[in-house]
JSON list of C-alpha atoms in Angstrom, two decimals:
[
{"chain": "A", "resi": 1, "resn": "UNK", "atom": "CA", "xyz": [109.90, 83.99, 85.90]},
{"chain": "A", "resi": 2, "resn": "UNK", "atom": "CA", "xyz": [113.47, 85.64, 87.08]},
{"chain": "A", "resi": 3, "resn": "UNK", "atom": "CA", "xyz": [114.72, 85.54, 90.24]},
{"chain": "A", "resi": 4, "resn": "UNK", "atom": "CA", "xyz": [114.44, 88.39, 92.54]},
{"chain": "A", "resi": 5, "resn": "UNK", "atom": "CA", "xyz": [116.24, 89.78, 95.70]},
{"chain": "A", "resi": 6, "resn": "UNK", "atom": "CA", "xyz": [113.99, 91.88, 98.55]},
{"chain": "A", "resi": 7, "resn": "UNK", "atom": "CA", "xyz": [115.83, 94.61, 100.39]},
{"chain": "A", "resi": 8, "resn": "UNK", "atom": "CA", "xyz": [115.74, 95.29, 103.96]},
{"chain": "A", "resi": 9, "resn": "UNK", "atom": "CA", "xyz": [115.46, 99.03, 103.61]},
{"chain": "A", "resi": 10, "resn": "UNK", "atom": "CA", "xyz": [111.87, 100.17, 104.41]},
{"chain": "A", "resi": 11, "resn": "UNK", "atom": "CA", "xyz": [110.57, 102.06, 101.32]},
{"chain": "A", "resi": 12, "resn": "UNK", "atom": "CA", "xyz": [109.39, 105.23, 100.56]},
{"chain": "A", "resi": 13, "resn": "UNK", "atom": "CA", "xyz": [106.71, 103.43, 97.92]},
{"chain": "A", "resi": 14, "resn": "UNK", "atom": "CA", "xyz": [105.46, 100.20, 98.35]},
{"chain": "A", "resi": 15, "resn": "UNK", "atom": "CA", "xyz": [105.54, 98.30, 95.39]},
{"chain": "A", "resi": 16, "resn": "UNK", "atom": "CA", "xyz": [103.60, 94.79, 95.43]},
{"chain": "A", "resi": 17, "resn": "UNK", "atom": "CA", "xyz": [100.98, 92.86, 93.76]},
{"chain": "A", "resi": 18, "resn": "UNK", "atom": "CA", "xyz": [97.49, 93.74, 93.89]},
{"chain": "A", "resi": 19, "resn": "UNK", "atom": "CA", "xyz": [96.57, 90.15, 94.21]},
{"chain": "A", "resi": 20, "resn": "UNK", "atom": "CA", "xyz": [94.44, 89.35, 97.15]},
{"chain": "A", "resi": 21, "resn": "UNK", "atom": "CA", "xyz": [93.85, 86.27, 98.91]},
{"chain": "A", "resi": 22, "resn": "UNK", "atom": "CA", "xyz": [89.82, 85.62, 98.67]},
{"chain": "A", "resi": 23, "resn": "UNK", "atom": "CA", "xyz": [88.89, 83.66, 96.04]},
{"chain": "A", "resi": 24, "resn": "UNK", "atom": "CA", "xyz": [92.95, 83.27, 94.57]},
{"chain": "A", "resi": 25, "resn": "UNK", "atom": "CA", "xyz": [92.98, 79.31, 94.72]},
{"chain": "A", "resi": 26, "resn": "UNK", "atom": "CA", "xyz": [91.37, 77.01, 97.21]},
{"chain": "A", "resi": 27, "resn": "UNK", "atom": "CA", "xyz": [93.12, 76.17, 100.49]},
{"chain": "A", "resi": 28, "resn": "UNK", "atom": "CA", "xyz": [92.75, 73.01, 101.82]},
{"chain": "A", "resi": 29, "resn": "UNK", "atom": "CA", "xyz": [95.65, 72.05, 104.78]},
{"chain": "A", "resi": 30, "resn": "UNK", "atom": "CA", "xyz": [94.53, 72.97, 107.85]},
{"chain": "A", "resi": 31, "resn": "UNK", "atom": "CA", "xyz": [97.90, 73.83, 108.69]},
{"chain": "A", "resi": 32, "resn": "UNK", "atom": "CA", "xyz": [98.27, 76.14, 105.31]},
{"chain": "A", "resi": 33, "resn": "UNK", "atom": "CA", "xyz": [95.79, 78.65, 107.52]},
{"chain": "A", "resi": 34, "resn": "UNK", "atom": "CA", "xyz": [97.10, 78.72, 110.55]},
{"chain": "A", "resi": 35, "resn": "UNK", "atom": "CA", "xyz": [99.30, 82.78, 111.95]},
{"chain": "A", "resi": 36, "resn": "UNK", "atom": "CA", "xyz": [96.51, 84.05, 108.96]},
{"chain": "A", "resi": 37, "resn": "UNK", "atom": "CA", "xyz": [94.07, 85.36, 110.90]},
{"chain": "A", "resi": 38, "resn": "UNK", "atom": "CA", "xyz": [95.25, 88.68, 111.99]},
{"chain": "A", "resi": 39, "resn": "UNK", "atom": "CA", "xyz": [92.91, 91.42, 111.08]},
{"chain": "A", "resi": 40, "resn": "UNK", "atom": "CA", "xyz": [94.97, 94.03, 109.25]},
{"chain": "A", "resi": 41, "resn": "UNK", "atom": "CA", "xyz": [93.63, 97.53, 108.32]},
{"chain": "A", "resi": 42, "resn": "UNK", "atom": "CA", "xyz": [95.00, 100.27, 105.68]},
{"chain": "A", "resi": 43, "resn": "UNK", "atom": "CA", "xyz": [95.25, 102.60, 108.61]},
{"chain": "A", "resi": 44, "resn": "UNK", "atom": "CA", "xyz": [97.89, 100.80, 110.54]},
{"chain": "A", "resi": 45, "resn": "UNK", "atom": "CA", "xyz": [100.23, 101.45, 107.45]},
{"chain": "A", "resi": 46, "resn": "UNK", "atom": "CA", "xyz": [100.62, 105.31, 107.28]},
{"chain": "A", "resi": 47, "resn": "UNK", "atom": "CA", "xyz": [103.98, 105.64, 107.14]},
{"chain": "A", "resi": 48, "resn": "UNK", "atom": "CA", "xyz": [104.30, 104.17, 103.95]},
{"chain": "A", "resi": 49, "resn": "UNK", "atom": "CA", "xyz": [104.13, 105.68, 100.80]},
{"chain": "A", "resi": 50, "resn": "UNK", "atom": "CA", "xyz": [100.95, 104.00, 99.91]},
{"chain": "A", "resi": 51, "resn": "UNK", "atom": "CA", "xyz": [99.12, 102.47, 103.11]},
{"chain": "A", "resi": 52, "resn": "UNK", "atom": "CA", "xyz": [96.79, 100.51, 100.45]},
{"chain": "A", "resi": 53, "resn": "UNK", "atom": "CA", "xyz": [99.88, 98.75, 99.16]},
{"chain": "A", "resi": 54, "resn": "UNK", "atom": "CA", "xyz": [101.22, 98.23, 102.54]},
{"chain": "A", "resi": 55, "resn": "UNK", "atom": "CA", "xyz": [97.71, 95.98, 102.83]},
{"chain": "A", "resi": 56, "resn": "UNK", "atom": "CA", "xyz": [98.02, 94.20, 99.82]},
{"chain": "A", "resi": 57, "resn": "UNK", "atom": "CA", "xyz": [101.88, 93.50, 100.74]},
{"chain": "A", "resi": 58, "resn": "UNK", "atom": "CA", "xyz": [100.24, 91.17, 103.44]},
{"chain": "A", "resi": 59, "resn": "UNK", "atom": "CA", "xyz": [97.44, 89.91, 102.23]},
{"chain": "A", "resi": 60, "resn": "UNK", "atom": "CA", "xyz": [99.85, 88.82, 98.85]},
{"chain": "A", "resi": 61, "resn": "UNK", "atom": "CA", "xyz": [102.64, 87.20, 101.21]},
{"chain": "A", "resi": 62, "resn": "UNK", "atom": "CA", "xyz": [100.28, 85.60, 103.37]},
{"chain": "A", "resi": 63, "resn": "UNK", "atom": "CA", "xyz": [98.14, 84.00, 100.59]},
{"chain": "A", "resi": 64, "resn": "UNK", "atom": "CA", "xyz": [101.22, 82.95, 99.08]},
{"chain": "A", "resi": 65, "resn": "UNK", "atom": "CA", "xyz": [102.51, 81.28, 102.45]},
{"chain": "A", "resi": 66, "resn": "UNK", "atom": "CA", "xyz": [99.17, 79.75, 102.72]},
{"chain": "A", "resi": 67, "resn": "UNK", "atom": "CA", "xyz": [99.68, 78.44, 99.35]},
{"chain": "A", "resi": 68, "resn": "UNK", "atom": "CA", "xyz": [103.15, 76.79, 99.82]},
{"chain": "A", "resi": 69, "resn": "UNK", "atom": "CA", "xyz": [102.20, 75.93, 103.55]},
{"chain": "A", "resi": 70, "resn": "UNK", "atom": "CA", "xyz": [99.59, 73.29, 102.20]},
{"chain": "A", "resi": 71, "resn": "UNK", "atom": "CA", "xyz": [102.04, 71.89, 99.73]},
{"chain": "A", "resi": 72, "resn": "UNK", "atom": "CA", "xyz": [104.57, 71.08, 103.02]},
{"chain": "A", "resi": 73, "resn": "UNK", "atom": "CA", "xyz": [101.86, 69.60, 105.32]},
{"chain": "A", "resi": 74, "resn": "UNK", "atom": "CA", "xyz": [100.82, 67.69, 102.23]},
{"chain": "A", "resi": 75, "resn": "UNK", "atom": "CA", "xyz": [104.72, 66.68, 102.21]},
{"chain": "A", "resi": 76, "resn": "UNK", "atom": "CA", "xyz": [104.66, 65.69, 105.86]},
{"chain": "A", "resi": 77, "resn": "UNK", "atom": "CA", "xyz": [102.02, 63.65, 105.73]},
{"chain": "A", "resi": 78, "resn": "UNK", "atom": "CA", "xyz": [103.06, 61.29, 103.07]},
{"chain": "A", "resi": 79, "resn": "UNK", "atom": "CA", "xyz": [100.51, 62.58, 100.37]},
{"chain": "A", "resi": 80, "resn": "UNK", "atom": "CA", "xyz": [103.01, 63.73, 97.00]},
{"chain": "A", "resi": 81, "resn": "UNK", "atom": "CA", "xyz": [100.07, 63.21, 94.20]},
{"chain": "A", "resi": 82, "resn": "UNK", "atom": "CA", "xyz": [98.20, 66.18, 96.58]},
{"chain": "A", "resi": 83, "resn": "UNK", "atom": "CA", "xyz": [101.56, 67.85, 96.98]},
{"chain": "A", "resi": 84, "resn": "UNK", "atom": "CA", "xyz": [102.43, 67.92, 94.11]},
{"chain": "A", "resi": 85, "resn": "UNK", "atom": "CA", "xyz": [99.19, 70.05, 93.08]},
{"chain": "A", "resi": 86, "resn": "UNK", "atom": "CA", "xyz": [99.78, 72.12, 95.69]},
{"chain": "A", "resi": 87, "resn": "UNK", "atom": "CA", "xyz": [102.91, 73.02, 94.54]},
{"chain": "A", "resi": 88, "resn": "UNK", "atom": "CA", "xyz": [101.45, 73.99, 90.87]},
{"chain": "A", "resi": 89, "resn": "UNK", "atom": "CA", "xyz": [99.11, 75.51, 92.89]},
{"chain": "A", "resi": 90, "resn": "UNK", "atom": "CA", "xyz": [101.30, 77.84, 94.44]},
{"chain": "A", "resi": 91, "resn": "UNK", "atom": "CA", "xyz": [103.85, 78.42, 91.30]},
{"chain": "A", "resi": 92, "resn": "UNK", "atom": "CA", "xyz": [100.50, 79.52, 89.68]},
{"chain": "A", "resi": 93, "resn": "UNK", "atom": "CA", "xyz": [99.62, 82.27, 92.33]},
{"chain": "A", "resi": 94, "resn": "UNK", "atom": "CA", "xyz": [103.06, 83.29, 92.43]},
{"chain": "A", "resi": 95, "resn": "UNK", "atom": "CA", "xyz": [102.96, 83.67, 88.69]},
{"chain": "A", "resi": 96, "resn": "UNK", "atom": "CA", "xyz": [99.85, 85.93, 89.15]},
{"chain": "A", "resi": 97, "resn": "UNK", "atom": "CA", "xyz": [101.66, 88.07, 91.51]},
{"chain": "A", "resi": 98, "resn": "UNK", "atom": "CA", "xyz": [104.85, 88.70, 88.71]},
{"chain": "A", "resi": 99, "resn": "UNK", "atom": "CA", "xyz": [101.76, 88.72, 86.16]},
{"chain": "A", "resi": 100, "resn": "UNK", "atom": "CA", "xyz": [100.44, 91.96, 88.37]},
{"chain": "A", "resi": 101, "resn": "UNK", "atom": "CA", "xyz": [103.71, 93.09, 88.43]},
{"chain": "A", "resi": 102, "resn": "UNK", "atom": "CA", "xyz": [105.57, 93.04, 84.82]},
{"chain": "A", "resi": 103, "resn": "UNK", "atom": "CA", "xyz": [108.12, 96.08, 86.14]},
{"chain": "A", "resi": 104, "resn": "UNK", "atom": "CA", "xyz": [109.16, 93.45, 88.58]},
{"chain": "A", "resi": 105, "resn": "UNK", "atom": "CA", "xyz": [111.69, 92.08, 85.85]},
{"chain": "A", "resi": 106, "resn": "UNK", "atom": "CA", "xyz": [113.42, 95.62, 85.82]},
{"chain": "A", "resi": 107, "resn": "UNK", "atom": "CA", "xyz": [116.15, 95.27, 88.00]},
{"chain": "A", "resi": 108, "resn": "UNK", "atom": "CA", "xyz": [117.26, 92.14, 86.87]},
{"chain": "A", "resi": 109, "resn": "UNK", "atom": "CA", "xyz": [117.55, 92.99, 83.04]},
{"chain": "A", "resi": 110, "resn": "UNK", "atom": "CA", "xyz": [119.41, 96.30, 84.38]},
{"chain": "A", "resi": 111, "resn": "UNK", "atom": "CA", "xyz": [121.76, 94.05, 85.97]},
{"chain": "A", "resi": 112, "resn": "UNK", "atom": "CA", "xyz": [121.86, 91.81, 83.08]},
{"chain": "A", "resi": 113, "resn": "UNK", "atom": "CA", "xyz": [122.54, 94.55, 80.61]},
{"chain": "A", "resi": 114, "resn": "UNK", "atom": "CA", "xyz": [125.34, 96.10, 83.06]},
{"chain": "A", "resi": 115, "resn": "UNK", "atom": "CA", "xyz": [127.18, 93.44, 82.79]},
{"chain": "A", "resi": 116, "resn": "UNK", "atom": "CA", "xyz": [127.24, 93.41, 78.79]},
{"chain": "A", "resi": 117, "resn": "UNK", "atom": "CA", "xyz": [127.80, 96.66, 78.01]},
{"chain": "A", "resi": 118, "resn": "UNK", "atom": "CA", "xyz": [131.36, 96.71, 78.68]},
{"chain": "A", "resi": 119, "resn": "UNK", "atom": "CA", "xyz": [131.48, 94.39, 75.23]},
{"chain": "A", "resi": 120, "resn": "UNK", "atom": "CA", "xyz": [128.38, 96.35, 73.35]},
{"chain": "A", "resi": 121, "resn": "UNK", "atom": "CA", "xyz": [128.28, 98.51, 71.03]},
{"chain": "A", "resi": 122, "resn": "UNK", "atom": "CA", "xyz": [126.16, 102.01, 71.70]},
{"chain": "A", "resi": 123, "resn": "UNK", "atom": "CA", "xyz": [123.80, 100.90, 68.93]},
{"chain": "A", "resi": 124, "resn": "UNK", "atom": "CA", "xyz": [123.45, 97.12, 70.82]},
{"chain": "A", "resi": 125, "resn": "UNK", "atom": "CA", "xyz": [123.04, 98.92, 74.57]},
{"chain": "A", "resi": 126, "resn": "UNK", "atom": "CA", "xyz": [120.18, 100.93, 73.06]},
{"chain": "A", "resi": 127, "resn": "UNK", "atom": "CA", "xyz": [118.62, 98.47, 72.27]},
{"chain": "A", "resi": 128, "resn": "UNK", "atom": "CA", "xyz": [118.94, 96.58, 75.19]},
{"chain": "A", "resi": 129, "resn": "UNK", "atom": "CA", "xyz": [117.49, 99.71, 77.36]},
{"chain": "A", "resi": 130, "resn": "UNK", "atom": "CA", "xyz": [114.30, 99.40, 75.33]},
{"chain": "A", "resi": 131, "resn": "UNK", "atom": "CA", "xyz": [112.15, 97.28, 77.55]},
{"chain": "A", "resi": 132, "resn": "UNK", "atom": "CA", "xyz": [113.85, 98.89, 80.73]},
{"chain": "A", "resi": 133, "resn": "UNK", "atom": "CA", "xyz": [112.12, 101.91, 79.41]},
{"chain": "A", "resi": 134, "resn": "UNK", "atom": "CA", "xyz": [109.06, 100.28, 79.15]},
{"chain": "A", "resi": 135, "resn": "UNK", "atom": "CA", "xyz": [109.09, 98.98, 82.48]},
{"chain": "A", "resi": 136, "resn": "UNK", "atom": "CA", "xyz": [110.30, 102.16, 83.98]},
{"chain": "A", "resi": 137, "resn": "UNK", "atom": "CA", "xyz": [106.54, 103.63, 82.54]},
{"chain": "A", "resi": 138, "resn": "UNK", "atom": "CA", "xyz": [104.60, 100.96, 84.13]},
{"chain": "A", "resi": 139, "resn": "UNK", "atom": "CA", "xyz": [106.84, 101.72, 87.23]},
{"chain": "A", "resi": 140, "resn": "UNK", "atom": "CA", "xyz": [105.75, 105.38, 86.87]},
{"chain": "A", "resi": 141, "resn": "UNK", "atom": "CA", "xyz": [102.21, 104.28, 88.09]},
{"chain": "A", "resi": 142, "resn": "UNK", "atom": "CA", "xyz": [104.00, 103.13, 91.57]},
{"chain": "A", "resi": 143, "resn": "UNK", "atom": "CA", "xyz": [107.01, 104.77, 92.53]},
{"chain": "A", "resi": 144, "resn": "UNK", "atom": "CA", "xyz": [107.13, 108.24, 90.04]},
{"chain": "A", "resi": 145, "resn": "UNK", "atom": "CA", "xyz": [110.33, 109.62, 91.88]},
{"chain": "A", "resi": 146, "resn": "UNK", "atom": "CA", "xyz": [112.20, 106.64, 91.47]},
{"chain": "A", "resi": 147, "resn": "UNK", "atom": "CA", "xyz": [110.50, 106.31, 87.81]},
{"chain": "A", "resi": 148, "resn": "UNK", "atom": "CA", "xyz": [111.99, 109.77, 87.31]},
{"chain": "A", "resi": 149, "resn": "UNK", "atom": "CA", "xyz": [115.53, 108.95, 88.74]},
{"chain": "A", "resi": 150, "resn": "UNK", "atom": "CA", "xyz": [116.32, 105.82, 86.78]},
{"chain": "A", "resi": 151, "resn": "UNK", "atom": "CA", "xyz": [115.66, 107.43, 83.32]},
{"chain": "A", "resi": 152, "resn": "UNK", "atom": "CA", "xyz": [118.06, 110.34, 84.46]},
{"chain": "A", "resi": 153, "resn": "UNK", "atom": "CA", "xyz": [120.49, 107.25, 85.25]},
{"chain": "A", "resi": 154, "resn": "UNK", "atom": "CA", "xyz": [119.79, 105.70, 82.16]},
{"chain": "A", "resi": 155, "resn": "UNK", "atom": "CA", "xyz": [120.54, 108.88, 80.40]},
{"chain": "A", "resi": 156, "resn": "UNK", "atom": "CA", "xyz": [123.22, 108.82, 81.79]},
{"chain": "A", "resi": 157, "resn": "UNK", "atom": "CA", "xyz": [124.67, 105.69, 80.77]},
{"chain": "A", "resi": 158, "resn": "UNK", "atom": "CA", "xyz": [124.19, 106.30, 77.32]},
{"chain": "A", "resi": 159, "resn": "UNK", "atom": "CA", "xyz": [126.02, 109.41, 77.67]},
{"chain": "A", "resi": 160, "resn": "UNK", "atom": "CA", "xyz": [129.12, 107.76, 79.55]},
{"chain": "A", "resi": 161, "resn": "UNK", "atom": "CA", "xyz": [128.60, 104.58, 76.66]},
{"chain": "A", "resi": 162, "resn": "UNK", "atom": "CA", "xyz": [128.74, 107.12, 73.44]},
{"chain": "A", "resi": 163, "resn": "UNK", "atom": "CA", "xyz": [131.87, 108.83, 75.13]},
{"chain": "A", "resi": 164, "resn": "UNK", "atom": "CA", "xyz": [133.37, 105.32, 75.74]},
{"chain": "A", "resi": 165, "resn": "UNK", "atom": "CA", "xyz": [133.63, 104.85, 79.44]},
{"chain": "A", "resi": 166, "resn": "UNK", "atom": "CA", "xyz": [131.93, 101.87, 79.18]},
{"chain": "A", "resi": 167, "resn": "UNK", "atom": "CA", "xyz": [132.80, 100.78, 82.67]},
{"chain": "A", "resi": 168, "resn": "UNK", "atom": "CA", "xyz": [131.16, 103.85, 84.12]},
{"chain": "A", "resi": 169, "resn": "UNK", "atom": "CA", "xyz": [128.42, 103.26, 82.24]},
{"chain": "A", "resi": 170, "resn": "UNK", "atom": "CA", "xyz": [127.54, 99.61, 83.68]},
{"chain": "A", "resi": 171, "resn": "UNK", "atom": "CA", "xyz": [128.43, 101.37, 87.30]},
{"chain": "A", "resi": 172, "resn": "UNK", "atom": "CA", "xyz": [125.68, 103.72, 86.88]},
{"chain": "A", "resi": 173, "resn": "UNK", "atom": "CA", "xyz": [123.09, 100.69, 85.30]},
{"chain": "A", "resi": 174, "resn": "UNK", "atom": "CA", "xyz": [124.22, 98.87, 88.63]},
{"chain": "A", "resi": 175, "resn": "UNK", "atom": "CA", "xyz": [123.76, 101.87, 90.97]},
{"chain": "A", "resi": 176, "resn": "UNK", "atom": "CA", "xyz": [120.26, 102.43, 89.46]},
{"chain": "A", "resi": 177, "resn": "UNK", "atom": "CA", "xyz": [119.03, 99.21, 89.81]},
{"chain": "A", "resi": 178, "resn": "UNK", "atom": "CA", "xyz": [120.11, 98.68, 93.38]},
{"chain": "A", "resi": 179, "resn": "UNK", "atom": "CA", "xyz": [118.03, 102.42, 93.72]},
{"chain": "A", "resi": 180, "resn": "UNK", "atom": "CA", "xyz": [115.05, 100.56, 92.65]},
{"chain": "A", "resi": 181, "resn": "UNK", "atom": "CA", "xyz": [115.80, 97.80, 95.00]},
{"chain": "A", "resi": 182, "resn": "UNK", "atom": "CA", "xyz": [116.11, 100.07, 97.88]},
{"chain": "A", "resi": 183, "resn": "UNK", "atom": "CA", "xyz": [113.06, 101.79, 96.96]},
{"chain": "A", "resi": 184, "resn": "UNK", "atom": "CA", "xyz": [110.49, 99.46, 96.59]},
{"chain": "A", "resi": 185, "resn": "UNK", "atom": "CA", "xyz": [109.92, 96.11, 98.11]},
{"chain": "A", "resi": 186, "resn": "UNK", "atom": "CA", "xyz": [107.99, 93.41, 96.55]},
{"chain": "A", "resi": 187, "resn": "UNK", "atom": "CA", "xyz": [107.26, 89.36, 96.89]},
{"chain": "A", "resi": 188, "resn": "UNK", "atom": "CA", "xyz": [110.43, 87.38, 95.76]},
{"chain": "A", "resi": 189, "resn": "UNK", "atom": "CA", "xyz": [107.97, 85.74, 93.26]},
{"chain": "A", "resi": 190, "resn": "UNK", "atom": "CA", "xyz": [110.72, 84.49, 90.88]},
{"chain": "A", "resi": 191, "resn": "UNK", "atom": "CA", "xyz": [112.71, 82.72, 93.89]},
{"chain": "A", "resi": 192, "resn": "UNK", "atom": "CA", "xyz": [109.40, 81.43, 94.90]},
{"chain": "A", "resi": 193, "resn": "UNK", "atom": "CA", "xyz": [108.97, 79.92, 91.37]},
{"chain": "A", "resi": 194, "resn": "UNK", "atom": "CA", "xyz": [113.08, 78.26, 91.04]},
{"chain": "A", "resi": 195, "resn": "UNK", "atom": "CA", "xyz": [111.82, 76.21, 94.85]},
{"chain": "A", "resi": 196, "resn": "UNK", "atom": "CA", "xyz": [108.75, 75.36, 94.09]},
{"chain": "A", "resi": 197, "resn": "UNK", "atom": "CA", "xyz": [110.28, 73.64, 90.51]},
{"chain": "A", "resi": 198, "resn": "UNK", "atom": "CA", "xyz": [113.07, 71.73, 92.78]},
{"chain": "A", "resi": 199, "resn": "UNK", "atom": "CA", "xyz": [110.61, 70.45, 94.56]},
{"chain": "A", "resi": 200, "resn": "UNK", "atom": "CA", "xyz": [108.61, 69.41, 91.91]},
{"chain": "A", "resi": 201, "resn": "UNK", "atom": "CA", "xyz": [111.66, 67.84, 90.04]},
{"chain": "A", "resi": 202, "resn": "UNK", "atom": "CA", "xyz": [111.91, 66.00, 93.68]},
{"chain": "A", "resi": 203, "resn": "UNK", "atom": "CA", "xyz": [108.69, 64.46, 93.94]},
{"chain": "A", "resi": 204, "resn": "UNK", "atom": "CA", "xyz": [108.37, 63.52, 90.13]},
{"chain": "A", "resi": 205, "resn": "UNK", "atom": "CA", "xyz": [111.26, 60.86, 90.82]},
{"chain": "A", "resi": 206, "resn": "UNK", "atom": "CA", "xyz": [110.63, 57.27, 90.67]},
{"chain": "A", "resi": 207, "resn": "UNK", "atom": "CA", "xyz": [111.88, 57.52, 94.21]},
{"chain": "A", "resi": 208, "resn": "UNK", "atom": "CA", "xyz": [110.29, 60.76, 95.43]},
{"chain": "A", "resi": 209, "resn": "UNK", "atom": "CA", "xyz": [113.11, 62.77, 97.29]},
{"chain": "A", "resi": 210, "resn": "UNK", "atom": "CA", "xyz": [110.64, 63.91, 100.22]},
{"chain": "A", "resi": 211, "resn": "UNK", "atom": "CA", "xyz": [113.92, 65.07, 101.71]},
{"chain": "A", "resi": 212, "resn": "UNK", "atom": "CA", "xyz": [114.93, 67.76, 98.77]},
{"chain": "A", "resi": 213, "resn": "UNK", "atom": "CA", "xyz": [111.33, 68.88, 98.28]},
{"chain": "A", "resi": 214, "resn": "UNK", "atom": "CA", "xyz": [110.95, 69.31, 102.01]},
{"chain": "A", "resi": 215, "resn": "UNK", "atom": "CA", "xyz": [113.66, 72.19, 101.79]},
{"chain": "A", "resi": 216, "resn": "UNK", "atom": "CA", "xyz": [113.26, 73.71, 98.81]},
{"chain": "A", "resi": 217, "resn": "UNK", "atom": "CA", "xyz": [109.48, 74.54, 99.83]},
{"chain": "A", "resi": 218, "resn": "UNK", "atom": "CA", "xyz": [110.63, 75.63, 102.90]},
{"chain": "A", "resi": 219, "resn": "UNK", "atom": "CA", "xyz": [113.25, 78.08, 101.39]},
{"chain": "A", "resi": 220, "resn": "UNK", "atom": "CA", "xyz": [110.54, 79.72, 99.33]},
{"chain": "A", "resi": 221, "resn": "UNK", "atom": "CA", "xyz": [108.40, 79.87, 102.74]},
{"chain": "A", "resi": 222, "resn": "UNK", "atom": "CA", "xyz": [111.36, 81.37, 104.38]},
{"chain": "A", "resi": 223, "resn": "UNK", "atom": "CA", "xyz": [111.83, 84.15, 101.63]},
{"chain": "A", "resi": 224, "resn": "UNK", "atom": "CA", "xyz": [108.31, 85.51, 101.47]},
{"chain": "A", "resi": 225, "resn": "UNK", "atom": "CA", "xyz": [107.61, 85.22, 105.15]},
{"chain": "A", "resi": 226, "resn": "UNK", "atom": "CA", "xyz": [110.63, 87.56, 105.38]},
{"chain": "A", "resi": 227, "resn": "UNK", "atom": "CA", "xyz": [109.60, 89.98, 103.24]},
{"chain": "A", "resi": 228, "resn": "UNK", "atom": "CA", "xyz": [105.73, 89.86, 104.83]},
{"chain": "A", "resi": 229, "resn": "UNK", "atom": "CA", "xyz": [107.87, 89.85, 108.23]},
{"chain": "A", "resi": 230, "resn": "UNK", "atom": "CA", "xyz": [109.66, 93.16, 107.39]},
{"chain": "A", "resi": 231, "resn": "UNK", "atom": "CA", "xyz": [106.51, 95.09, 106.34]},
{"chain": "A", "resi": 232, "resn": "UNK", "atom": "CA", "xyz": [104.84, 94.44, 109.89]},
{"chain": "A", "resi": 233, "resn": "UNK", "atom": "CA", "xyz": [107.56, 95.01, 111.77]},
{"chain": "A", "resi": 234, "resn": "UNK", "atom": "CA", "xyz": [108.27, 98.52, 109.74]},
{"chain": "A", "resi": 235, "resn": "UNK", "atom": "CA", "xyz": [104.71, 99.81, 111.26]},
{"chain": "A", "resi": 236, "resn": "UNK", "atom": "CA", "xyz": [104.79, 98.58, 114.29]}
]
């Protein structure tokens, strides 16, 4: 899973998982449930692109929170054989998201390939823009306008690449991914993923590092309630 960045920008088109808490993965800190019980509905989401998405945006992030929320209390309280399946637990759902989500990987292999196509050859960069096409069509399905503006931009970049302004060409890679990051907003699955690992690495030591495991869990906490944060308070 890569790592992701969320933008602060509220969207024109939502783009999340369609991954819903009921029946995701069982639950079982008392603590994991508790700021959960807020009864959304599609209607208080209207000014979003798709007030359906909007939903799912929360009931995603908060299932996900729940998730990593059982694997701190479990933490707190001494327990790391529990915690430690909590934290599978919630790499799993988070991997379900991404899974959900495959155009999710876009902007970071835009970024990627934006920084090597100074050194590439035309032949080597189209090659690389492949599976950014591919995700662009799956991206279609969500967010069509910015679908249609990134394959301009990548059209673009092969122009500027075959004249050889090669540095123009990775600006307009950069500036097209950080459209797409403007324009959607999703779960920072992949930074979920990185935490969730340091803390495992923490608690598999012979000396479990409660410490280090404490605060990686709580980063990933920090970074989806954020994102879940900025959707409500966009509405309301």
């Amino acid at each position: 899973m890569k790592t992701m960045t969320y933008s602060a920008v509220k969207p024109a088109v939502l783009v999340l998982a369609a991954v819903l808490a009921t029946g995701a993965v069982a639950v079982t800190a008392e603590a994991a449930g508790k700021g959960n019980s807020e009864t959304i509905s599609i209607s208080e989401y209207t000014d979003w692109g798709d007030p359906a998405m909007a939903k799912i945006a929360i009931d995603s992030g908060r299932a996900l929170i729940a998730h990593l929320s059982t694997a701190r209390a479990l933490i707190d309280s001494g327990q790391i054989a529990e915690a430690r399946s909590a934290l599978n637990v919630s790499r799993e759902f988070a991997d379900t998201i991404e899974r959900t989500m495959p155009y999710l990987t876009v902007v970071e292999d835009m970024m990627d390939v934006s920084k090597r196509v100074v050194e590439e050859d035309v032949a080597a960069l189209s090659e690389d823009l492949l599976p950014i096409y591919a995700s662009i069509d799956e991206l279609q399905v969500y967010a069509p306008e910015v679908a249609e503006r990134t394959r301009g931009a990548l059209k673009q970049v092969k122009k500027h690449a075959a004249a050889g302004n090669k540095k123009r060409a990775s600006q307009v890679l950069a500036e097209a991914a950080d459209d797409i990051t403007r324009s959607t907003v999703y779960l920072p699955v992949g930074y979920v993923d990185v935490q969730t690992r340091v803390a495992l690495y923490a608690l598999n030591m012979e000396k479990p590092d409660v410490t280090a495991a404490r605060s990686a869990v709580d980063l990933a906490l920090d970074s989806v309630t954020t994102v879940v944060n900025e959707v409500i308070t966009s509405v309301n």
